[in-house]
Tab-separated table of C-alpha atoms in Angstrom:
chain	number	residue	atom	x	y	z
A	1	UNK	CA	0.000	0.000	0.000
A	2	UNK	CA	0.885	3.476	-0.200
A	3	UNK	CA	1.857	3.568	3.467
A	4	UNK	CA	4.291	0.721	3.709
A	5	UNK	CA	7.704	0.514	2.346
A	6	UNK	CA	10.016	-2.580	1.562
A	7	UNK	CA	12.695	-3.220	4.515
A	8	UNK	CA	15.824	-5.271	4.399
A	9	UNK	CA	17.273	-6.405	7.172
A	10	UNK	CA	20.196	-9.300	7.772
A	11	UNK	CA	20.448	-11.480	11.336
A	12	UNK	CA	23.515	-11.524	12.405
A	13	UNK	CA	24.964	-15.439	12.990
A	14	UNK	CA	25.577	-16.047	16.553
A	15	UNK	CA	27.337	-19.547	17.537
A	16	UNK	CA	27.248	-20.173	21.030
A	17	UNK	CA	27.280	-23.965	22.501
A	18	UNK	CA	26.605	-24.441	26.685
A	19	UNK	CA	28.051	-27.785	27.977
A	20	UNK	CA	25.175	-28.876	30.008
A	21	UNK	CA	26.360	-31.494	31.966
A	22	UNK	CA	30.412	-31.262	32.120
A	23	UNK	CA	31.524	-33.773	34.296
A	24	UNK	CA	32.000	-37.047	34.252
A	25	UNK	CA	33.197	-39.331	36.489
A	26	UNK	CA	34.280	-43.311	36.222
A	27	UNK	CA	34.731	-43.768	40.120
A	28	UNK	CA	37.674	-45.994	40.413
A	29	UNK	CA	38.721	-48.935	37.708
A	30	UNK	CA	41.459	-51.444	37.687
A	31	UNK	CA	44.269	-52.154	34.923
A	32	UNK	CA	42.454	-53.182	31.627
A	33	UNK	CA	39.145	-52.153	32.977
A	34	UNK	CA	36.703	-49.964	30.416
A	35	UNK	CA	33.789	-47.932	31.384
A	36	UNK	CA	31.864	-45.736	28.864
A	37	UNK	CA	28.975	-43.159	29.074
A	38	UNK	CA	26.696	-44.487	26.385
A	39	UNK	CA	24.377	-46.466	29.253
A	40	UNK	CA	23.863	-43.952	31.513
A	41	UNK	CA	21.915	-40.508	31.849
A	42	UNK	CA	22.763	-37.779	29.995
A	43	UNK	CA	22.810	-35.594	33.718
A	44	UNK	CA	24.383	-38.820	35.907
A	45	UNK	CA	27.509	-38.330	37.386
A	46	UNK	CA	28.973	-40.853	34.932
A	47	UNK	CA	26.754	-39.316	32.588
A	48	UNK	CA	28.223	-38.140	28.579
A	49	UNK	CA	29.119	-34.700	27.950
A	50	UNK	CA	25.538	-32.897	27.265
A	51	UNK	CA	26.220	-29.680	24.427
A	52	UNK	CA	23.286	-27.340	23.850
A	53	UNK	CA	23.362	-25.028	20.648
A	54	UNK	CA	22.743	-21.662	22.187
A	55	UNK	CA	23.320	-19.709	19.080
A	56	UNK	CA	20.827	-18.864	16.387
A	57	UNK	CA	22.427	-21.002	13.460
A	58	UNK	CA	23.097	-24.356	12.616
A	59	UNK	CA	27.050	-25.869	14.063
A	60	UNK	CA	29.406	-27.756	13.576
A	61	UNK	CA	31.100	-29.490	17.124
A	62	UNK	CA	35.040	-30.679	17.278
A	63	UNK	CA	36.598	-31.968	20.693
A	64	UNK	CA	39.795	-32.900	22.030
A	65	UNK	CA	41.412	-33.315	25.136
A	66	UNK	CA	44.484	-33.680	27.404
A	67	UNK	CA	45.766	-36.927	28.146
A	68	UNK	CA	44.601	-38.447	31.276
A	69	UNK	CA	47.466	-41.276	31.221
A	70	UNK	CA	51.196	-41.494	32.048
A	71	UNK	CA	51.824	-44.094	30.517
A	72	UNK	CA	50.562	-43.959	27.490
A	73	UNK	CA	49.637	-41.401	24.444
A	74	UNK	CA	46.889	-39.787	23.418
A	75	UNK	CA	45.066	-40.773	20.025
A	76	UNK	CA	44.828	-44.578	21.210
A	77	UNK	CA	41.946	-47.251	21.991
A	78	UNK	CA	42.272	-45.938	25.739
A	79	UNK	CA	40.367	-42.792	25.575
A	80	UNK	CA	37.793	-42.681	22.900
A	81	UNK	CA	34.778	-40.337	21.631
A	82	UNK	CA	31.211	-40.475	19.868
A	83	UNK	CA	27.972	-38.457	19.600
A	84	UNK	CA	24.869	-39.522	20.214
A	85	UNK	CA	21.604	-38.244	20.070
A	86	UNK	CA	20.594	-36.745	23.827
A	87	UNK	CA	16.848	-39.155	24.048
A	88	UNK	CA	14.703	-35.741	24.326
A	89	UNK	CA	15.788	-34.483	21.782
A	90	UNK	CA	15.993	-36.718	18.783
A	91	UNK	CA	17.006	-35.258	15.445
A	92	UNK	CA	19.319	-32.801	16.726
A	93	UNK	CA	22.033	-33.039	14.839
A	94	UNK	CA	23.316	-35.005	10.572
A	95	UNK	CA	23.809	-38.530	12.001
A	96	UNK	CA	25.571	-39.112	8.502
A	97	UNK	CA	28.431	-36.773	8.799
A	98	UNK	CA	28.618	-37.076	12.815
A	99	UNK	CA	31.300	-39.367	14.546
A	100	UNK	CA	28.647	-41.799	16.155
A	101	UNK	CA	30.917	-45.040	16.587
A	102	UNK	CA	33.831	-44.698	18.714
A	103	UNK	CA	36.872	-42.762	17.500
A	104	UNK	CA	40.069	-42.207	19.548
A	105	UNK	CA	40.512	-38.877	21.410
A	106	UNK	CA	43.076	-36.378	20.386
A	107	UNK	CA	45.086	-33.434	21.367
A	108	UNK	CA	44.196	-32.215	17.870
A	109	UNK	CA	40.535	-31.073	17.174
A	110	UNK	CA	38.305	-34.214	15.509
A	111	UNK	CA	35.403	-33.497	13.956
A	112	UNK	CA	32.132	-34.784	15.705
A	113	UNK	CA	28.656	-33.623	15.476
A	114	UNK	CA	27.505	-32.082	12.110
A	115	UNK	CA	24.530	-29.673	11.729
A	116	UNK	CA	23.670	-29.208	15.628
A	117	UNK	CA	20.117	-27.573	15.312
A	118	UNK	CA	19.472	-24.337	17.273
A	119	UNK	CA	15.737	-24.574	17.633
A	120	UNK	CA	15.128	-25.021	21.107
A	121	UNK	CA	13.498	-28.481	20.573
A	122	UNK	CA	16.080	-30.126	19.160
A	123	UNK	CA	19.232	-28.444	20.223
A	124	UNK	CA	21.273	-30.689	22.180
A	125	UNK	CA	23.565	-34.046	21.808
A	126	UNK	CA	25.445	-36.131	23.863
A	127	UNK	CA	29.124	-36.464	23.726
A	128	UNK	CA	29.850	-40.096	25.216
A	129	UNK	CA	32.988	-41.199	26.532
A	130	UNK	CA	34.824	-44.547	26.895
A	131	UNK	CA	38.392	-44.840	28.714
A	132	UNK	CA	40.283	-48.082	29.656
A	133	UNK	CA	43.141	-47.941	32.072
A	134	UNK	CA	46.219	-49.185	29.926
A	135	UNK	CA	48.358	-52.423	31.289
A	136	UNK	CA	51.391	-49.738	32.135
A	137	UNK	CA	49.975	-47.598	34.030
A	138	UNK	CA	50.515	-46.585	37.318
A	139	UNK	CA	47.800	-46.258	40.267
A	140	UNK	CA	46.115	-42.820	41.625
A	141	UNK	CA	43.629	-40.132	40.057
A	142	UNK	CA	43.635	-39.353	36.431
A	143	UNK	CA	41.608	-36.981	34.758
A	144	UNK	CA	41.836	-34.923	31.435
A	145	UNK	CA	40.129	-31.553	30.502
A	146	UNK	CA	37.995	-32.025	27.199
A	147	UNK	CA	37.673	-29.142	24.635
A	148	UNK	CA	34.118	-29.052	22.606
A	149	UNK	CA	34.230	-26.169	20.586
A	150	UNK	CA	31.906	-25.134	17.802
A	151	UNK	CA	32.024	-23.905	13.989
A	152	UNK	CA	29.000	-22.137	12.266
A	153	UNK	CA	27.491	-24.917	9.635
């Protein structure tokens, strides 16, 4: 109409990921022993990693970590990595061109989830974990600080 004149406007991307649950803890294992996340609650205490898309665009996830063992490197069957799909919130994230069987951990960034949706429905994924305490190693507390960082789609 005579009153209304065409607007253009552009949104602004805005990638922003919240680790929802950020702990996890395997309690104490033995030489050889393996525990992963993929049984238990995304919030348990043993729980995966929980990563909510905050932003306002689809992203892409990559993780690595330090290396919780002495004896032994990282980027071996002892510490290992997938994504899953968090049970409230199916569809999240491109099962295709996500790491959803177990890969090794790095100190180097590995790709994992692809195409984490931002609508608030279907924004978050779970990050599972799987260690086993290699023959070598020595007793006491081990722990390793995991990086998830995230890439606009």
């Amino acid at each position: 109409s005579d009153w209304s004149d065409t607007r253009n406007f552009t949104v602004i991307p805005y990638v922003a990921i919240d680790l929802v649950h950020s702990t996890t803890d395997f309690g104490t294992l033995s030489i050889d022993e393996t525990k992963n996340t993929t049984a238990n609650a995304a919030r348990h205490a043993n729980g995966p990693l929980l990563v909510r898309n905050s932003g306002n665009c689809f992203v892409n996830i990559t993780v690595n970590a330090t290396n919780p063992y002495s004896s032994t490197s990282t980027n071996t069957e002892y510490f290992k990595f997938l994504a899953s799909t968090y049970s409230g919130e199916p569809g999240s994230f491109n099962t295709s061109c996500s790491q959803t069987t177990w890969m090794n951990m790095s100190t180097t960034q590995k790709n994992s989830i692809c195409g984490l949706n931002f609508a608030d429905s279907t924004d978050e994924a779970r990050l599972d974990l799987l260690i086993t305490i290699p023959p070598a190693e020595p007793t006491g507390a081990k722990s390793s600080t995991v990086m998830v960082t995230a890439d606009m789609d």
